mmCIF file of C-alpha atoms and ligand atoms in Angstrom:
data_model
loop_
_atom_site.group_PDB
_atom_site.id
_atom_site.type_symbol
_atom_site.label_atom_id
_atom_site.label_comp_id
_atom_site.label_asym_id
_atom_site.label_seq_id
_atom_site.Cartn_x
_atom_site.Cartn_y
_atom_site.Cartn_z
ATOM 1 C CA MET A 1 6.177 3.209 -28.657
ATOM 2 C CA ARG A 2 3.645 4.045 -26.112
ATOM 3 C CA LEU A 3 6.191 3.098 -23.145
ATOM 4 C CA SER A 4 9.351 4.861 -24.227
ATOM 5 C CA GLY A 5 11.380 5.752 -21.134
ATOM 6 C CA LYS A 6 9.274 3.512 -18.831
ATOM 7 C CA VAL A 7 10.540 0.810 -16.492
ATOM 8 C CA ALA A 8 7.997 -2.029 -16.111
ATOM 9 C CA LEU A 9 8.090 -4.879 -13.413
ATOM 10 C CA VAL A 10 5.859 -7.855 -14.733
ATOM 11 C CA THR A 11 5.644 -10.830 -12.240
ATOM 12 C CA GLY A 12 5.099 -14.182 -13.446
ATOM 13 C CA GLY A 13 6.838 -12.903 -16.746
ATOM 14 C CA SER A 14 8.634 -16.104 -17.661
ATOM 15 C CA ARG A 15 5.485 -17.663 -19.441
ATOM 16 C CA GLY A 16 1.914 -17.400 -20.508
ATOM 17 C CA ILE A 17 0.269 -13.995 -20.044
ATOM 18 C CA GLY A 18 3.025 -12.584 -18.128
ATOM 19 C CA PHE A 19 5.417 -13.328 -20.809
ATOM 20 C CA ALA A 20 3.167 -11.563 -23.671
ATOM 21 C CA ILE A 21 2.673 -8.562 -21.294
ATOM 22 C CA ALA A 22 6.408 -8.208 -21.065
ATOM 23 C CA LYS A 23 7.150 -8.844 -24.649
ATOM 24 C CA ASN A 24 4.566 -6.164 -25.566
ATOM 25 C CA PHE A 25 5.910 -3.523 -23.275
ATOM 26 C CA SER A 26 9.195 -4.131 -24.620
ATOM 27 C CA GLU A 27 8.141 -3.680 -27.980
ATOM 28 C CA ASN A 28 6.714 -0.529 -26.952
ATOM 29 C CA GLY A 29 10.054 0.814 -25.897
ATOM 30 C CA ALA A 30 9.832 -0.203 -22.342
ATOM 31 C CA THR A 31 12.695 -1.469 -20.203
ATOM 32 C CA VAL A 32 11.065 -4.760 -18.358
ATOM 33 C CA ILE A 33 11.996 -6.472 -15.400
ATOM 34 C CA ILE A 34 10.703 -10.019 -15.499
ATOM 35 C CA THR A 35 10.559 -12.004 -12.288
ATOM 36 C CA ALA A 36 9.365 -15.890 -11.660
ATOM 37 C CA LYS A 37 10.337 -18.836 -9.301
ATOM 38 C CA ASN A 38 12.062 -20.854 -12.056
ATOM 39 C CA GLN A 39 15.260 -19.891 -13.096
ATOM 40 C CA GLU A 40 15.636 -21.824 -16.362
ATOM 41 C CA ARG A 41 12.363 -20.700 -17.783
ATOM 42 C CA LEU A 42 13.314 -16.919 -16.356
ATOM 43 C CA ASP A 43 16.393 -17.054 -18.126
ATOM 44 C CA LYS A 44 14.924 -18.218 -21.580
ATOM 45 C CA ALA A 45 12.083 -15.840 -21.271
ATOM 46 C CA SER A 46 14.449 -12.775 -20.891
ATOM 47 C CA SER A 47 16.668 -13.896 -23.524
ATOM 48 C CA GLU A 48 13.745 -13.907 -25.901
ATOM 49 C CA ILE A 49 12.486 -10.050 -24.846
ATOM 50 C CA PRO A 50 14.798 -7.274 -25.768
ATOM 51 C CA ASN A 51 15.745 -4.658 -23.160
ATOM 52 C CA SER A 52 14.591 -7.170 -20.070
ATOM 53 C CA ILE A 53 16.233 -8.896 -17.178
ATOM 54 C CA GLY A 54 15.056 -11.779 -15.375
ATOM 55 C CA ILE A 55 15.071 -11.565 -11.465
ATOM 56 C CA VAL A 56 14.509 -14.805 -9.676
ATOM 57 C CA ALA A 57 11.677 -14.576 -7.008
ATOM 58 C CA ASN A 58 9.359 -16.651 -5.007
ATOM 59 C CA ILE A 59 6.463 -14.398 -4.731
ATOM 60 C CA ARG A 60 5.778 -16.285 -1.280
ATOM 61 C CA ASN A 61 9.017 -14.881 0.134
ATOM 62 C CA LYS A 62 9.124 -11.217 1.376
ATOM 63 C CA ASP A 63 12.991 -10.878 0.981
ATOM 64 C CA ASP A 64 13.049 -12.298 -2.492
ATOM 65 C CA VAL A 65 10.439 -9.642 -3.456
ATOM 66 C CA LYS A 66 12.351 -6.947 -1.673
ATOM 67 C CA ASN A 67 15.449 -8.210 -3.564
ATOM 68 C CA VAL A 68 13.785 -7.741 -6.975
ATOM 69 C CA VAL A 69 12.602 -4.276 -6.157
ATOM 70 C CA ASP A 70 16.004 -3.284 -4.806
ATOM 71 C CA LYS A 71 17.921 -4.801 -7.704
ATOM 72 C CA THR A 72 15.515 -2.626 -10.061
ATOM 73 C CA ILE A 73 16.176 0.649 -8.565
ATOM 74 C CA GLU A 74 20.011 -0.225 -8.200
ATOM 75 C CA LYS A 75 20.284 -0.932 -11.798
ATOM 76 C CA PHE A 76 17.559 1.306 -13.686
ATOM 77 C CA GLY A 77 16.912 3.934 -10.869
ATOM 78 C CA LYS A 78 13.151 4.150 -10.872
ATOM 79 C CA ILE A 79 9.902 1.973 -11.463
ATOM 80 C CA ASP A 80 6.846 3.292 -13.671
ATOM 81 C CA ILE A 81 4.678 0.427 -14.069
ATOM 82 C CA LEU A 82 3.832 -2.901 -11.871
ATOM 83 C CA VAL A 83 1.956 -5.626 -13.323
ATOM 84 C CA ASN A 84 0.945 -8.024 -10.543
ATOM 85 C CA ASN A 85 0.264 -11.149 -12.712
ATOM 86 C CA ALA A 86 1.776 -14.155 -11.107
ATOM 87 C CA GLY A 87 -0.377 -16.927 -9.973
ATOM 88 C CA ILE A 88 -1.369 -20.388 -9.419
ATOM 89 C CA PHE A 89 -4.402 -22.632 -10.175
ATOM 90 C CA PRO A 90 -5.544 -25.239 -7.791
ATOM 91 C CA LYS A 91 -6.645 -28.707 -8.189
ATOM 92 C CA ILE A 92 -10.222 -28.601 -8.852
ATOM 93 C CA LYS A 93 -12.040 -29.768 -5.580
ATOM 94 C CA GLU A 94 -15.157 -28.610 -3.646
ATOM 95 C CA LEU A 95 -14.736 -26.809 -0.731
ATOM 96 C CA HIS A 96 -14.994 -29.440 2.165
ATOM 97 C CA GLU A 97 -12.322 -31.548 0.235
ATOM 98 C CA ILE A 98 -9.697 -28.514 0.339
ATOM 99 C CA ASP A 99 -7.213 -28.954 3.280
ATOM 100 C CA GLU A 100 -5.721 -25.743 4.922
ATOM 101 C CA ASP A 101 -2.283 -25.979 3.333
ATOM 102 C CA GLU A 102 -3.731 -26.100 -0.152
ATOM 103 C CA TRP A 103 -5.927 -23.069 0.958
ATOM 104 C CA ASN A 104 -3.342 -20.921 2.136
ATOM 105 C CA GLU A 105 -0.813 -21.727 -0.470
ATOM 106 C CA VAL A 106 -3.282 -20.401 -3.069
ATOM 107 C CA LEU A 107 -4.100 -17.231 -1.278
ATOM 108 C CA ASP A 108 -0.464 -16.692 -0.336
ATOM 109 C CA VAL A 109 0.591 -16.801 -4.025
ATOM 110 C CA ASN A 110 -2.477 -15.264 -5.840
ATOM 111 C CA LEU A 111 -3.322 -12.509 -3.203
ATOM 112 C CA THR A 112 -0.739 -12.117 -0.520
ATOM 113 C CA GLY A 113 2.115 -12.173 -3.281
ATOM 114 C CA GLN A 114 0.170 -9.283 -4.888
ATOM 115 C CA PHE A 115 0.116 -7.403 -1.551
ATOM 116 C CA ARG A 116 4.149 -7.829 -1.046
ATOM 117 C CA PHE A 117 4.738 -6.524 -4.532
ATOM 118 C CA THR A 118 2.778 -3.492 -4.423
ATOM 119 C CA LYS A 119 3.731 -2.690 -0.866
ATOM 120 C CA GLU A 120 7.412 -2.615 -2.055
ATOM 121 C CA VAL A 121 6.932 -1.101 -5.321
ATOM 122 C CA ILE A 122 4.631 1.816 -4.000
ATOM 123 C CA PRO A 123 7.178 4.315 -2.493
ATOM 124 C CA TYR A 124 8.790 4.157 -6.093
ATOM 125 C CA LEU A 125 5.701 4.830 -7.870
ATOM 126 C CA LYS A 126 4.710 7.653 -5.824
ATOM 127 C CA LYS A 127 8.009 9.206 -7.540
ATOM 128 C CA THR A 128 6.820 8.616 -10.962
ATOM 129 C CA SER A 129 3.059 9.009 -10.745
ATOM 130 C CA GLY A 130 3.196 5.472 -11.756
ATOM 131 C CA SER A 131 0.343 2.503 -12.723
ATOM 132 C CA ILE A 132 -0.339 -0.755 -11.269
ATOM 133 C CA ILE A 133 -2.394 -3.361 -13.297
ATOM 134 C CA ASN A 134 -3.628 -6.518 -11.513
ATOM 135 C CA ILE A 135 -4.352 -9.465 -13.377
ATOM 136 C CA SER A 136 -7.432 -11.125 -11.800
ATOM 137 C CA SER A 137 -9.978 -13.415 -13.472
ATOM 138 C CA ASP A 138 -13.432 -14.028 -14.745
ATOM 139 C CA ALA A 139 -13.393 -15.976 -11.611
ATOM 140 C CA GLY A 140 -13.418 -13.095 -9.290
ATOM 141 C CA LEU A 141 -16.324 -11.709 -10.950
ATOM 142 C CA LYS A 142 -18.909 -14.596 -10.606
ATOM 143 C CA ALA A 143 -19.286 -18.281 -9.649
ATOM 144 C CA TYR A 144 -19.044 -20.809 -12.610
ATOM 145 C CA GLN A 145 -20.983 -24.163 -12.162
ATOM 146 C CA GLY A 146 -18.368 -26.939 -11.643
ATOM 147 C CA PHE A 147 -15.453 -24.374 -11.508
ATOM 148 C CA ASN A 148 -14.711 -25.619 -7.985
ATOM 149 C CA ALA A 149 -11.384 -23.454 -7.262
ATOM 150 C CA ASP A 150 -12.506 -21.512 -4.318
ATOM 151 C CA ALA A 151 -9.339 -20.321 -3.009
ATOM 152 C CA TYR A 152 -8.647 -19.106 -6.299
ATOM 153 C CA SER A 153 -11.887 -17.537 -6.822
ATOM 154 C CA ALA A 154 -11.568 -15.772 -3.217
ATOM 155 C CA ALA A 155 -8.177 -14.517 -4.059
ATOM 156 C CA LYS A 156 -9.119 -13.213 -7.817
ATOM 157 C CA ALA A 157 -12.291 -11.551 -5.953
ATOM 158 C CA ALA A 158 -10.196 -9.873 -3.312
ATOM 159 C CA LEU A 159 -7.846 -8.460 -5.991
ATOM 160 C CA VAL A 160 -11.023 -6.707 -8.099
ATOM 161 C CA LEU A 161 -11.602 -5.013 -4.684
ATOM 162 C CA LEU A 162 -8.242 -4.394 -3.686
ATOM 163 C CA THR A 163 -7.929 -2.649 -7.243
ATOM 164 C CA LYS A 164 -10.207 -0.062 -6.401
ATOM 165 C CA CYS A 165 -9.136 0.202 -2.652
ATOM 166 C CA TRP A 166 -5.705 0.924 -4.006
ATOM 167 C CA ALA A 167 -6.932 3.234 -6.711
ATOM 168 C CA LEU A 168 -8.599 5.684 -3.888
ATOM 169 C CA GLU A 169 -5.661 5.181 -1.441
ATOM 170 C CA TYR A 170 -3.135 6.405 -3.905
ATOM 171 C CA ALA A 171 -5.077 8.828 -6.249
ATOM 172 C CA LYS A 172 -3.411 11.648 -4.203
ATOM 173 C CA ASP A 173 -0.063 10.327 -5.690
ATOM 174 C CA LYS A 174 -1.308 10.185 -9.122
ATOM 175 C CA ILE A 175 -0.827 6.446 -9.106
ATOM 176 C CA ARG A 176 -3.261 4.645 -11.130
ATOM 177 C CA VAL A 177 -4.520 1.156 -10.285
ATOM 178 C CA ASN A 178 -6.521 -0.978 -12.721
ATOM 179 C CA CYS A 179 -7.549 -4.639 -13.234
ATOM 180 C CA ILE A 180 -7.999 -6.956 -16.063
ATOM 181 C CA CYS A 181 -10.203 -10.261 -15.577
ATOM 182 C CA PRO A 182 -9.244 -12.657 -18.388
ATOM 183 C CA GLY A 183 -11.532 -15.558 -19.355
ATOM 184 C CA VAL A 184 -9.856 -18.887 -20.292
ATOM 185 C CA VAL A 185 -6.333 -18.281 -22.056
ATOM 186 C CA ASP A 186 -4.277 -20.578 -23.785
ATOM 187 C CA THR A 187 -1.341 -21.243 -21.227
ATOM 188 C CA ASP A 188 0.245 -23.593 -19.264
ATOM 189 C CA MET A 189 -2.143 -22.868 -16.673
ATOM 190 C CA THR A 190 -4.973 -24.189 -18.821
ATOM 191 C CA LYS A 191 -3.460 -26.926 -20.624
ATOM 192 C CA PRO A 192 -4.867 -29.528 -18.061
ATOM 193 C CA PHE A 193 -8.268 -28.427 -19.229
ATOM 194 C CA LEU A 194 -7.837 -28.467 -22.868
ATOM 195 C CA LYS A 195 -6.436 -31.939 -23.539
ATOM 196 C CA THR A 196 -9.187 -33.206 -25.742
ATOM 197 C CA GLN A 197 -10.888 -32.139 -28.738
ATOM 198 C CA LYS A 198 -14.201 -32.443 -26.416
ATOM 199 C CA ASP A 199 -12.294 -30.570 -23.779
ATOM 200 C CA LYS A 200 -11.508 -27.680 -26.233
ATOM 201 C CA GLU A 201 -14.978 -27.521 -27.663
ATOM 202 C CA PHE A 202 -16.392 -26.919 -24.252
ATOM 203 C CA MET A 203 -13.884 -24.253 -23.207
ATOM 204 C CA ASP A 204 -14.492 -22.495 -26.708
ATOM 205 C CA ASN A 205 -18.321 -22.676 -26.225
ATOM 206 C CA GLU A 206 -18.059 -21.140 -22.683
ATOM 207 C CA HIS A 207 -17.026 -17.857 -24.626
ATOM 208 C CA PRO A 208 -19.840 -16.202 -26.403
ATOM 209 C CA ILE A 209 -17.197 -14.925 -29.015
ATOM 210 C CA GLY A 210 -16.844 -18.676 -29.336
ATOM 211 C CA ARG A 211 -13.206 -19.389 -28.605
ATOM 212 C CA ILE A 212 -10.641 -19.047 -25.867
ATOM 213 C CA GLY A 213 -8.111 -16.225 -25.565
ATOM 214 C CA GLN A 214 -4.455 -15.863 -26.662
ATOM 215 C CA PRO A 215 -1.997 -14.114 -24.059
ATOM 216 C CA GLU A 216 -1.377 -11.488 -26.424
ATOM 217 C CA GLU A 217 -5.043 -10.215 -26.516
ATOM 218 C CA VAL A 218 -4.712 -9.905 -22.450
ATOM 219 C CA ALA A 219 -1.459 -7.984 -23.028
ATOM 220 C CA LYS A 220 -2.995 -5.453 -25.496
ATOM 221 C CA ALA A 221 -5.263 -4.629 -22.637
ATOM 222 C CA VAL A 222 -2.769 -4.366 -20.116
ATOM 223 C CA LEU A 223 -0.597 -2.104 -22.522
ATOM 224 C CA TYR A 224 -3.647 0.095 -22.698
ATOM 225 C CA PHE A 225 -3.994 0.715 -18.861
ATOM 226 C CA ALA A 226 -0.271 1.278 -18.644
ATOM 227 C CA SER A 227 0.174 3.957 -21.380
ATOM 228 C CA ASP A 228 -0.972 7.361 -21.412
ATOM 229 C CA ASP A 229 -3.949 6.555 -23.313
ATOM 230 C CA ALA A 230 -5.378 5.620 -19.890
ATOM 231 C CA SER A 231 -4.367 8.856 -18.091
ATOM 232 C CA TRP A 232 -7.837 9.361 -16.756
ATOM 233 C CA ILE A 233 -8.735 5.765 -15.917
ATOM 234 C CA THR A 234 -8.131 4.466 -12.517
ATOM 235 C CA GLY A 235 -10.029 1.893 -10.261
ATOM 236 C CA ALA A 236 -11.211 0.199 -13.549
ATOM 237 C CA ILE A 237 -12.058 -3.542 -13.756
ATOM 238 C CA LEU A 238 -11.988 -4.655 -17.471
ATOM 239 C CA ALA A 239 -13.019 -8.326 -18.428
ATOM 240 C CA VAL A 240 -11.179 -9.394 -21.501
ATOM 241 C CA ASP A 241 -12.796 -12.689 -21.884
ATOM 242 C CA GLY A 242 -14.619 -12.969 -25.066
ATOM 243 C CA GLY A 243 -17.982 -12.371 -23.281
ATOM 244 C CA GLU A 244 -17.894 -15.325 -20.832
ATOM 245 C CA SER A 245 -18.736 -13.069 -17.631
ATOM 246 C CA ILE A 246 -21.655 -11.591 -19.270
ATOM 247 C CA LYS A 247 -23.521 -14.804 -19.690
HETATM 248 N N1 NAP B 301 -4.749 -18.795 -18.034
HETATM 249 C C1 NAP B 301 -5.670 -18.382 -17.909
HETATM 250 O O1 NAP B 301 -6.889 -19.024 -18.546
HETATM 251 C C2 NAP B 301 -6.343 -17.339 -16.874
HETATM 252 C C3 NAP B 301 -7.470 -16.856 -16.840
HETATM 253 C C4 NAP B 301 -7.748 -15.990 -15.752
HETATM 254 C C5 NAP B 301 -6.778 -15.387 -15.079
HETATM 255 N N2 NAP B 301 -5.384 -15.752 -15.207
HETATM 256 C C6 NAP B 301 -4.312 -15.310 -14.262
HETATM 257 O O2 NAP B 301 -3.404 -14.696 -15.096
HETATM 258 C C7 NAP B 301 -2.240 -14.934 -14.351
HETATM 259 C C8 NAP B 301 -0.976 -15.430 -15.502
HETATM 260 O O3 NAP B 301 -1.776 -16.737 -15.692
HETATM 261 P P1 NAP B 301 -1.169 -18.086 -16.687
HETATM 262 O O4 NAP B 301 -2.123 -18.411 -17.296
HETATM 263 O O5 NAP B 301 0.029 -17.219 -17.768
HETATM 264 O O6 NAP B 301 -0.291 -18.820 -16.021
HETATM 265 P P2 NAP B 301 1.113 -19.651 -15.963
HETATM 266 O O7 NAP B 301 1.316 -19.759 -17.731
HETATM 267 O O8 NAP B 301 0.961 -20.955 -15.168
HETATM 268 O O9 NAP B 301 2.266 -18.586 -15.346
HETATM 269 C C9 NAP B 301 2.441 -18.592 -14.150
HETATM 270 C C10 NAP B 301 3.632 -17.639 -14.124
HETATM 271 O O10 NAP B 301 3.405 -17.004 -12.395
HETATM 272 C C11 NAP B 301 4.555 -17.615 -11.917
HETATM 273 N N3 NAP B 301 4.875 -18.181 -10.607
HETATM 274 C C12 NAP B 301 3.644 -19.061 -10.114
HETATM 275 N N4 NAP B 301 4.003 -19.186 -8.742
HETATM 276 C C13 NAP B 301 4.779 -18.636 -8.328
HETATM 277 C C14 NAP B 301 5.698 -17.969 -7.142
HETATM 278 N N5 NAP B 301 5.307 -18.647 -6.235
HETATM 279 N N6 NAP B 301 6.806 -17.080 -7.315
HETATM 280 C C15 NAP B 301 6.931 -16.438 -8.287
HETATM 281 N N7 NAP B 301 6.418 -16.388 -9.415
HETATM 282 C C16 NAP B 301 5.451 -17.687 -9.367
HETATM 283 C C17 NAP B 301 5.070 -18.615 -12.938
HETATM 284 O O11 NAP B 301 6.704 -18.927 -12.981
HETATM 285 P P3 NAP B 301 7.544 -20.040 -12.884
HETATM 286 O O12 NAP B 301 7.698 -20.601 -14.377
HETATM 287 O O13 NAP B 301 8.676 -19.872 -11.998
HETATM 288 O O14 NAP B 301 6.325 -21.052 -12.259
HETATM 289 C C18 NAP B 301 4.779 -17.904 -14.169
HETATM 290 O O15 NAP B 301 5.808 -17.129 -14.794
HETATM 291 C C19 NAP B 301 -2.363 -15.403 -13.202
HETATM 292 O O16 NAP B 301 -2.541 -14.600 -12.192
HETATM 293 C C20 NAP B 301 -3.568 -16.253 -13.429
HETATM 294 O O17 NAP B 301 -4.506 -16.583 -12.185
HETATM 295 C C21 NAP B 301 -5.151 -16.690 -16.137
#
């Protein structure tokens, strides 16, 4: 019970990595607010996580984001932990083939969306000496041959640096800000790349440990950063990637 009495907000908590994070937080004593765009998936997820509620919000809409934070405060009176996890993956294309709308959408969800939530939550984290965990990616740490998801890589790299900026800006308020960079994890996001046995073998072999990751393996690292076990850690960037980024 490493998060007893804590109130945690997890964006993109309806499935995949966000769902695993929210579930692990709940199993460790936290009250969890999960947000996502799709009401049905969100309701199903919150019904499967004890001590959780779901509040629908499109991360692209600042009023939706504000509504999540206002409702959380109304109902629970405080916020201790924010996990900036919601994200989308674009169609694989080389840079010259991306149109500006696609570029802007990926940046808006994966980067500006994290800004929107963080901006709204910071005043409350100041009161609890709370903690932020940003979910970036291995793609935010280095370039990969054939990856060809430039807007995604740009957003994830920006989130790595923003983690350090925010850690410095808010250290005076005792807010810790840390970042996790997962390798390929078995979720809806990566399903299109894991269709055949050949695809799976290729992805497994990309990771020196010899396999892709499971959402729960990322969730355990997030729990560590959120808990008092990490009380002297801020501005840290942790790859949770079976060694993919050290190749
Ligand atoms: N899976 C991987 O291999 C991997 C690797 C590195 C980093 N990551 C990062 O980890 C995070 C989670 O990825 P995942 O694999 O768990 O993805 P996922 O299974 O596709 O889930 C994405 C989550 O984000 C939410 N979301 C997407 N667009 C949204 C929007 N406009 N407004 C609000 N919520 C929105 C989705 O909500 P709805 O259900 O409503 O659509 C869903 O809850 C992402 O930031 C991703 O970039 C993933």
